[in-house]
CSV table of C-alpha atoms and ligand atoms in Angstrom, one decimal:
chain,number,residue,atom,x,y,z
K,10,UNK,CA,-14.2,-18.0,-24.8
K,11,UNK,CA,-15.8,-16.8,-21.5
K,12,UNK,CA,-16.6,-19.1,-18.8
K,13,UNK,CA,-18.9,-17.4,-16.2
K,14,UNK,CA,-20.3,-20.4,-15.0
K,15,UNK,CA,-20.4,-24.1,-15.8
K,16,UNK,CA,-23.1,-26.4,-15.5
K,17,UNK,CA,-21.7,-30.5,-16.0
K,18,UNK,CA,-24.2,-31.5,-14.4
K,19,UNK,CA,-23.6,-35.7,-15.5
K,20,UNK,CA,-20.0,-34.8,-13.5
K,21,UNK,CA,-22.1,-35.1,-10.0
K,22,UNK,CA,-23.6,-32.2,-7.7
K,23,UNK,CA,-20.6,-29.5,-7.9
K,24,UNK,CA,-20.1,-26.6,-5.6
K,25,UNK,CA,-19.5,-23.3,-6.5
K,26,UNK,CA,-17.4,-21.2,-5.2
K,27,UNK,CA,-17.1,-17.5,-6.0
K,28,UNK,CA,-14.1,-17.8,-8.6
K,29,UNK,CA,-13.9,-21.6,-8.8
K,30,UNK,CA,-16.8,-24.1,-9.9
K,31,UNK,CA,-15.5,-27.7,-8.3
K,32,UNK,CA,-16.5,-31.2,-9.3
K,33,UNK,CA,-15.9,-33.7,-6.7
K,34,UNK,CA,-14.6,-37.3,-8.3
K,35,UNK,CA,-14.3,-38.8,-4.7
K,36,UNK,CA,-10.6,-38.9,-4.0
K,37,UNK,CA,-10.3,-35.4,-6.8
K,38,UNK,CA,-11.4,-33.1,-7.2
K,39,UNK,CA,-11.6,-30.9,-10.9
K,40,UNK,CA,-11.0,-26.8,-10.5
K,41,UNK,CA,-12.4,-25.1,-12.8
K,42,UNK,CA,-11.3,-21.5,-12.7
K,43,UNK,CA,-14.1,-19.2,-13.9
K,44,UNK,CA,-14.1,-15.2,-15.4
K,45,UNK,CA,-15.8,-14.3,-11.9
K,46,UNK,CA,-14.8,-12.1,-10.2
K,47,UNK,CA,-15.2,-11.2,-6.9
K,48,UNK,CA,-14.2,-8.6,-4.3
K,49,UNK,CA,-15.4,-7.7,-1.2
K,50,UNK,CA,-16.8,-11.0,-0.7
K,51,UNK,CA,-19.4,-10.3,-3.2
K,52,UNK,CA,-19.3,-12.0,-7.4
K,53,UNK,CA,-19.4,-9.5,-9.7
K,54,UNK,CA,-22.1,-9.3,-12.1
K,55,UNK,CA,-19.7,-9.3,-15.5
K,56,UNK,CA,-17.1,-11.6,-16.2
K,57,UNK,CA,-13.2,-10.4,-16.6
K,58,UNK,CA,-12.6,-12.6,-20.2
K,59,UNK,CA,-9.4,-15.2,-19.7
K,60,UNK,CA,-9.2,-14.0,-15.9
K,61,UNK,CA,-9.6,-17.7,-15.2
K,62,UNK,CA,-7.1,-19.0,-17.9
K,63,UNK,CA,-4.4,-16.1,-16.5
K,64,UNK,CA,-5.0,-17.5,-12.3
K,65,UNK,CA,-4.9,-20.9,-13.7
K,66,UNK,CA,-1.5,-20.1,-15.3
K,67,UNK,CA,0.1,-18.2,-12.8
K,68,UNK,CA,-1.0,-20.8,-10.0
K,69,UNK,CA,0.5,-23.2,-11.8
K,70,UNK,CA,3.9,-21.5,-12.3
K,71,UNK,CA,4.4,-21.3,-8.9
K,72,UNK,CA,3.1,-24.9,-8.2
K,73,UNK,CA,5.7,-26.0,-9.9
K,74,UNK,CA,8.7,-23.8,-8.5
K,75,UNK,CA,7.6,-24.1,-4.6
K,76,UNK,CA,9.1,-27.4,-3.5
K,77,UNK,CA,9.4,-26.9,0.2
K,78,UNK,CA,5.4,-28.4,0.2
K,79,UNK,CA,3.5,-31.2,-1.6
K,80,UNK,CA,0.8,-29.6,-3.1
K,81,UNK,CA,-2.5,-30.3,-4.4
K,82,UNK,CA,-2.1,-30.8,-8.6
K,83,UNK,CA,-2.1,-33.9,-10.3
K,84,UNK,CA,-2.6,-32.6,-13.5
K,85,UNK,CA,-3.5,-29.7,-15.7
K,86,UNK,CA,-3.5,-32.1,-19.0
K,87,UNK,CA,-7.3,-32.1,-20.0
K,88,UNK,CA,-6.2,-35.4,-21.8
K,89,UNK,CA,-5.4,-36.9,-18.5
K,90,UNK,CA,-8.7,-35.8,-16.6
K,91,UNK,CA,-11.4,-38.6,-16.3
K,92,UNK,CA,-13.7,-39.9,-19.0
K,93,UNK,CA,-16.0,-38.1,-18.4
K,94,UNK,CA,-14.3,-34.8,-18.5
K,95,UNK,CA,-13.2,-35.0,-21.9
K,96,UNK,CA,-16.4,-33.4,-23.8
K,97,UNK,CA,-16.0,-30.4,-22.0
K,98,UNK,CA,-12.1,-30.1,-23.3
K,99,UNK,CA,-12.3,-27.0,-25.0
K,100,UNK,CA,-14.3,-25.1,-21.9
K,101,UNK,CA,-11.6,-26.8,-19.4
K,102,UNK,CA,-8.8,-26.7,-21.3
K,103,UNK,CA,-5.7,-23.8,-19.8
K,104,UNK,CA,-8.4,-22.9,-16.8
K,105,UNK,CA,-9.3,-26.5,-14.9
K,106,UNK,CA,-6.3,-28.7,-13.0
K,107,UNK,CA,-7.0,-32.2,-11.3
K,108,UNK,CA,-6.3,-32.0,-7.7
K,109,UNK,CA,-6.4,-34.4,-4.8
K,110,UNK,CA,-9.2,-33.6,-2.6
K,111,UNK,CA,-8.0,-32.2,1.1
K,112,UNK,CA,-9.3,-31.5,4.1
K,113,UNK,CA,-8.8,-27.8,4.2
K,114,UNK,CA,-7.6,-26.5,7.4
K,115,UNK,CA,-10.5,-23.7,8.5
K,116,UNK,CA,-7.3,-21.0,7.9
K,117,UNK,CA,-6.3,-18.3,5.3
K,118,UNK,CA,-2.3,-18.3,6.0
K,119,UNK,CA,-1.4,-14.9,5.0
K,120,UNK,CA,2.0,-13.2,4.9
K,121,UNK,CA,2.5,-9.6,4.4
K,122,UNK,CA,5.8,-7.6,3.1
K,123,UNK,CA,4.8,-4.5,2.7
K,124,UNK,CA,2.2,-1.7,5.0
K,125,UNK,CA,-0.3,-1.8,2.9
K,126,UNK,CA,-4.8,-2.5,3.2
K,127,UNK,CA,-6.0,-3.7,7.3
K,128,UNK,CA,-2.3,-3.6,8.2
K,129,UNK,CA,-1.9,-0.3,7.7
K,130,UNK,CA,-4.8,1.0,9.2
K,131,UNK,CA,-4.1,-1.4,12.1
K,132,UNK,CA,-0.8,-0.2,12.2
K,133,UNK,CA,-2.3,3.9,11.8
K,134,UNK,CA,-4.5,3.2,15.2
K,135,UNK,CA,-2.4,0.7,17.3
K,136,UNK,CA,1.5,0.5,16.3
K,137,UNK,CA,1.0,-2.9,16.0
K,138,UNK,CA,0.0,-6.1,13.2
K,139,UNK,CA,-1.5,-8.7,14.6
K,140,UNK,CA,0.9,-10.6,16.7
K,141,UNK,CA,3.4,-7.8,16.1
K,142,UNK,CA,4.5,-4.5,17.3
K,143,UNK,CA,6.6,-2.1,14.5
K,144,UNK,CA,8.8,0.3,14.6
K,145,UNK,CA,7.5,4.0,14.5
K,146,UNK,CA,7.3,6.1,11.8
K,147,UNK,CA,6.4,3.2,8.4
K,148,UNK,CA,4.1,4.7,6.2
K,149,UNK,CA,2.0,3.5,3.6
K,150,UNK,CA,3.3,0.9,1.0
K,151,UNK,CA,6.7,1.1,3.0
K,152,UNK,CA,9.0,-2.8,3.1
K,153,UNK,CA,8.1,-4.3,6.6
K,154,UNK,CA,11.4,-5.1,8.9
K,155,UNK,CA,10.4,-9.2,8.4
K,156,UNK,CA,7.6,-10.5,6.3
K,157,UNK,CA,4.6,-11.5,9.1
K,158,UNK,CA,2.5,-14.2,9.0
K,159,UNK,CA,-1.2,-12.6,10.0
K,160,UNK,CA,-4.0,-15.7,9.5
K,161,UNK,CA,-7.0,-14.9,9.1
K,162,UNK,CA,-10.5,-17.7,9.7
K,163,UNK,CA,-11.9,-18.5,6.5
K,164,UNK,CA,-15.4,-17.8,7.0
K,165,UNK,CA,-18.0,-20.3,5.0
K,166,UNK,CA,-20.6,-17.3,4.9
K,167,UNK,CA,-19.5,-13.3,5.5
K,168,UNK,CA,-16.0,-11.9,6.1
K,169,UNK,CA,-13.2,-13.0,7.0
K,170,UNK,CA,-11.6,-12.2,10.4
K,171,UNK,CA,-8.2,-11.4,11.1
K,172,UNK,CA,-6.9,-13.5,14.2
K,173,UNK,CA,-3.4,-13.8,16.8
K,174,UNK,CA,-1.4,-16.6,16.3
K,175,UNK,CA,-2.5,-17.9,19.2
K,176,UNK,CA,-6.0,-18.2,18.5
K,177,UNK,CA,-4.9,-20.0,15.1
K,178,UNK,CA,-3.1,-22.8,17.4
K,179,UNK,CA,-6.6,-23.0,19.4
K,180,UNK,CA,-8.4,-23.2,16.1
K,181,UNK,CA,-6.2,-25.7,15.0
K,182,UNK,CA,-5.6,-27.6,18.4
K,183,UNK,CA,-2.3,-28.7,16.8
K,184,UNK,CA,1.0,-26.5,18.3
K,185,UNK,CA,3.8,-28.0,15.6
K,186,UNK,CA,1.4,-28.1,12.2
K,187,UNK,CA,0.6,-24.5,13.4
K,188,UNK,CA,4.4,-23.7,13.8
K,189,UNK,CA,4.9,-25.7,10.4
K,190,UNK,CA,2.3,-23.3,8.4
K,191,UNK,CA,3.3,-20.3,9.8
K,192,UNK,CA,7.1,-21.0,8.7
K,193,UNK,CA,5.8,-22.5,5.0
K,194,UNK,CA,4.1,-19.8,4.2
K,195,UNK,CA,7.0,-17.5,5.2
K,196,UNK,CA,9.1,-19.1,3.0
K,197,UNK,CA,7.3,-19.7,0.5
K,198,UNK,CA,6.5,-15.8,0.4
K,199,UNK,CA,9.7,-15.1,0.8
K,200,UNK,CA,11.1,-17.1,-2.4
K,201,UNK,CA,8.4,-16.4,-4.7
K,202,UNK,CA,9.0,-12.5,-3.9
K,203,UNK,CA,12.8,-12.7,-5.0
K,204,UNK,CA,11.9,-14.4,-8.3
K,205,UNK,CA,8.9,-11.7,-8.4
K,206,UNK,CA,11.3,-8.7,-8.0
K,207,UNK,CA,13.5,-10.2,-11.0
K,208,UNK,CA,10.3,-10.0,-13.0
K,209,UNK,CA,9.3,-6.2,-12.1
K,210,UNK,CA,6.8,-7.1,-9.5
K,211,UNK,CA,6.5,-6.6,-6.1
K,212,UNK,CA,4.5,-9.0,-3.7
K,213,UNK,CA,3.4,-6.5,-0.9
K,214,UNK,CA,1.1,-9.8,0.2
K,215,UNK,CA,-0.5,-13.0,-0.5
K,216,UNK,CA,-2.5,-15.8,1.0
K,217,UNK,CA,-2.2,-19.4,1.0
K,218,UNK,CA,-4.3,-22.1,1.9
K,219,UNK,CA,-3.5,-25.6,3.3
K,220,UNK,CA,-5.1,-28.6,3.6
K,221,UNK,CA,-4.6,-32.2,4.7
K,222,UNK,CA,-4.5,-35.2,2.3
K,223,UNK,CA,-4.0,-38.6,4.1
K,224,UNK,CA,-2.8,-36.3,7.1
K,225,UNK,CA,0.0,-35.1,4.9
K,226,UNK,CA,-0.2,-30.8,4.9
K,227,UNK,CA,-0.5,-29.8,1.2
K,228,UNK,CA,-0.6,-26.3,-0.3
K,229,UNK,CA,-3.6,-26.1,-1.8
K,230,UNK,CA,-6.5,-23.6,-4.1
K,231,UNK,CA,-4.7,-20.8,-5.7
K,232,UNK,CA,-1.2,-19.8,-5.3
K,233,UNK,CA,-0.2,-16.3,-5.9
K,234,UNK,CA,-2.3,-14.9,-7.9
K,235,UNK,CA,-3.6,-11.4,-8.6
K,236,UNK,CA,-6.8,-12.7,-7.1
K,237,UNK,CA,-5.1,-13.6,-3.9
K,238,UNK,CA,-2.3,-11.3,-3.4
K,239,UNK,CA,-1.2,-7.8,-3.7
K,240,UNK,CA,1.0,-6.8,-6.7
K,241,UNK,CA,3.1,-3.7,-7.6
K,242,UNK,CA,4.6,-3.1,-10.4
K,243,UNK,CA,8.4,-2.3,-9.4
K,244,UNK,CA,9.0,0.8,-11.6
K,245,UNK,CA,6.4,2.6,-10.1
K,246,UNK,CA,7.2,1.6,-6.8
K,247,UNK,CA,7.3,5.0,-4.1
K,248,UNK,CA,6.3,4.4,-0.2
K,249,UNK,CA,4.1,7.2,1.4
K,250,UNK,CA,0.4,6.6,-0.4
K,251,UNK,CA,-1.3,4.0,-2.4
K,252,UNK,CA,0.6,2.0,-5.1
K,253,UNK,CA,-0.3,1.2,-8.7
K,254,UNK,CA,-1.8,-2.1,-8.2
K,255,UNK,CA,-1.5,-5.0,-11.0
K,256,UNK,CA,-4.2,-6.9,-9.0
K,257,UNK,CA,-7.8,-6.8,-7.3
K,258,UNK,CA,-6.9,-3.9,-5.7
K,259,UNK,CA,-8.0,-1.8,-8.7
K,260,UNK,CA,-11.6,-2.9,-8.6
K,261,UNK,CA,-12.2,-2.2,-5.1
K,262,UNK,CA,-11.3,1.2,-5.8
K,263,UNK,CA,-13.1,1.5,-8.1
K,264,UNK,CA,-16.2,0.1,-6.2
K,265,UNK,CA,-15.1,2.2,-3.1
K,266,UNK,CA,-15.3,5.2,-5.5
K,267,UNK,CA,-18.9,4.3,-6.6
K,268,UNK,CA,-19.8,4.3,-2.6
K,269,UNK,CA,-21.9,0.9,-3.2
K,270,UNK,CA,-22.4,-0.7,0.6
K,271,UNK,CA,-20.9,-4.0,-0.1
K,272,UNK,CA,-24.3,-5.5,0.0
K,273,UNK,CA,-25.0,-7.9,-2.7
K,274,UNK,CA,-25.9,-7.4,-5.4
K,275,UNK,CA,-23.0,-5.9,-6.8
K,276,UNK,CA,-23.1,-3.2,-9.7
K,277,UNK,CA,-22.3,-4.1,-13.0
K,278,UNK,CA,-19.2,-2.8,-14.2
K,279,UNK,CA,-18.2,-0.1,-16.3
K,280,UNK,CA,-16.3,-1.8,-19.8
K,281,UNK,CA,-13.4,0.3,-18.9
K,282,UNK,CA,-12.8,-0.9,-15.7
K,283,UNK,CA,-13.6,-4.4,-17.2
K,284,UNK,CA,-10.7,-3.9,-20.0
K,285,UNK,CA,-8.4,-2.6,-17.3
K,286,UNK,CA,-8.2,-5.0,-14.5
K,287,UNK,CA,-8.2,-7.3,-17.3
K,288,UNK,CA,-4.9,-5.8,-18.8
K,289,UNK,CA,-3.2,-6.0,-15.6
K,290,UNK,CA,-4.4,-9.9,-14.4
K,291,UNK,CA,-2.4,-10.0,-18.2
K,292,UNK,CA,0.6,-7.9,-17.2
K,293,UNK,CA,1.4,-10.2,-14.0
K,294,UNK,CA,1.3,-13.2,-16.1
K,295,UNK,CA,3.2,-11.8,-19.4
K,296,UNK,CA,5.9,-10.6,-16.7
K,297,UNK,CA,5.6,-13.8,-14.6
K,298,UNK,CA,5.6,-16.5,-17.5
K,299,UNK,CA,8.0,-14.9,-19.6
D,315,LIG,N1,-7.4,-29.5,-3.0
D,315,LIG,C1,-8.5,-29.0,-2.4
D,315,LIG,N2,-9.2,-29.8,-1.6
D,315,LIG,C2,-10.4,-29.3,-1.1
D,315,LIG,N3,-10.8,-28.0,-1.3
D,315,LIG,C3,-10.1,-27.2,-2.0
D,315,LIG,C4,-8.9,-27.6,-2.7
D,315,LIG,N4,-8.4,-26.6,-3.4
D,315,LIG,C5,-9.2,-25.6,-3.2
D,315,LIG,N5,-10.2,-25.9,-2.4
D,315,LIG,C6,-11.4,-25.1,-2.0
D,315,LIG,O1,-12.1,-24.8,-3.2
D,315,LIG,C7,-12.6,-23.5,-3.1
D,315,LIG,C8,-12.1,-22.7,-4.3
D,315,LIG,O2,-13.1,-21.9,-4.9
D,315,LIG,P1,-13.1,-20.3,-4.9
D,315,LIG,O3,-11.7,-19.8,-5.0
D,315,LIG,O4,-14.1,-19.9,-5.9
D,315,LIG,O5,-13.7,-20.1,-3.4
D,315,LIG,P2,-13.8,-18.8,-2.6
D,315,LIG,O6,-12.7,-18.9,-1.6
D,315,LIG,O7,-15.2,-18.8,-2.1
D,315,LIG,O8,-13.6,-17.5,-3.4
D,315,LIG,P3,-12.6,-16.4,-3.2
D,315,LIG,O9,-11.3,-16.9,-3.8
D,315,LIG,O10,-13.1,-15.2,-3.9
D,315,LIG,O11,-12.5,-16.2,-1.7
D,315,LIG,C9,-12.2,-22.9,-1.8
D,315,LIG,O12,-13.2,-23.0,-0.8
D,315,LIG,C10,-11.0,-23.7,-1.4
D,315,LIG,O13,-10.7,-23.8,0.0
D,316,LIG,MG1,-10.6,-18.7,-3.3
């Protein structure tokens, strides 16, 4: 079944998101994962069939191994969602978890392995990431010395903007859950990239996204997902240009190839990209889940 959008309308006002339709139950929230996709900040006309089904899947692997952080599930059970949920069962079910509603910090906690995307061309013009000056000589796709935590705002409207750690702690106004973060995500990065290298893949970099529940931080959205991170199949792995790319990455070259102007509307898309991106969202999770 594809899911491009969902209208419960009886299940209260819901916000959509680009990927994610959300139902708001007061202290939950339900996460529906859609086939949008999106890239460049803009939603693509077509849906990617089971695209949501694979993120769902894959986030919730991880969920479950990262124990450094509470996070945001309560349940991916359809059976255990509210009443009122359960008529929608078979759109839900495999694509939609129960999570507790946080208050999201205004931050997208990224953590980069690997010279690859605005790093590298940061790196290209400056010597320097963010807070962080390299050694000379990397090139493209090459292992970084330490993974390094880069944040970026999250934006409500437009794109998001890389920022210094610094200006993250003035964001936040809090010096030790900034210092907390920052660490978290580097571990969490760091473990989830071992167990991906065992599996053939190679997290070049991924973005996490924290909230607050009852004050307590809590990992929360997506977690390593093709959507949300950079993937490389290991086989094919060779520093020095572009990587094959089991992730997003393929359909912003393809929609850098068609020289569209990021404006929105977006073109439709071509059936074979749609097939191919779609094969390798199903390649992550076949090598993750197996
Ligand atoms: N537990 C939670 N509590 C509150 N908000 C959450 C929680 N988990 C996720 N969110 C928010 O729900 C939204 C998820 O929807 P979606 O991923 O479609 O949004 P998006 O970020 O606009 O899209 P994209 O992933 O393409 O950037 C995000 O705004 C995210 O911050
Ligand atoms: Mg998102």
């Amino acid at each position: 079944m594809i899911v491009y959008e969902t209208k419960f309308s009886d299940l209260g006002k819901g916000y959509r998101g680009k990927v994610r339709d959300i139902y708001d139950f007061g202290r939950y929230l339900l996460l529906v994962t859609t086939d949008r996709v999106s890239a460049f900040d803009a939603v693509m006309p077509d849906p990617i069939p089971d695209k949501g089904f694979i993120l769902n899947q894959i986030s919730l692997y991880w969920f479950k191994k990262e124990n450094n952080v509470p996070n945001h599930i309560i349940t991916a059970e359809v059976s255990e969602f509210p009443p009122a949920c359960q008529k929608y069962a078979p759109i839900l079910e495999g694509r939609s978890v129960l999570v507790k509603k946080a208050n999201p910090l205004p931050i997208e906690c990224i953590v980069r392995g690997y010279l690859t995307g605005s790093a590298l061309k940061e790196y290209k013009e400056t010597g320097r990431v963010c807070d962080y000056r390299l050694p000379p000589g990397l090139v493209e796709g090459d292992a970084l010395p330490e993974p390094l935590f880069t944040p970026a705002t999250k934006a409500r409207q437009g794109h998001d903007v890389n920022i210094t750690y610094k200006e993250m702690v003035e964001i936040l106004a809090d010096r030790k859950l900034s210092e907390k973060i920052r660490d978290l995500s580097i571990l969490i990065y760091k473990n989830a990239s071992k167990i991906a290298l065992k599996k053939g893949i190679i997290i070049a970099d991924t973005k996490f996204e924290f909230g607050l529940v009852d004050g307590e931080l809590t990992l929360i959205d997506e977690l390593i997902t093709p959507d949300s991170s950079r993937f490389w199949p290991l086989e094919t792995y060779s520093p020095g240009g572009p990587q094959e790319s089991l992730d997003k990455q393929y359909l912003r070259n393809y929609l850098i190839s068609t020289g569209w102007n990021k404006n929105p509307p977006a073109p439709k898309l071509p059936k074979e990209i749609i097939v191919n991106l779609r094969k390798r969202y199903f390649e992550v999770m076949n090598r993750l889940l197996k």
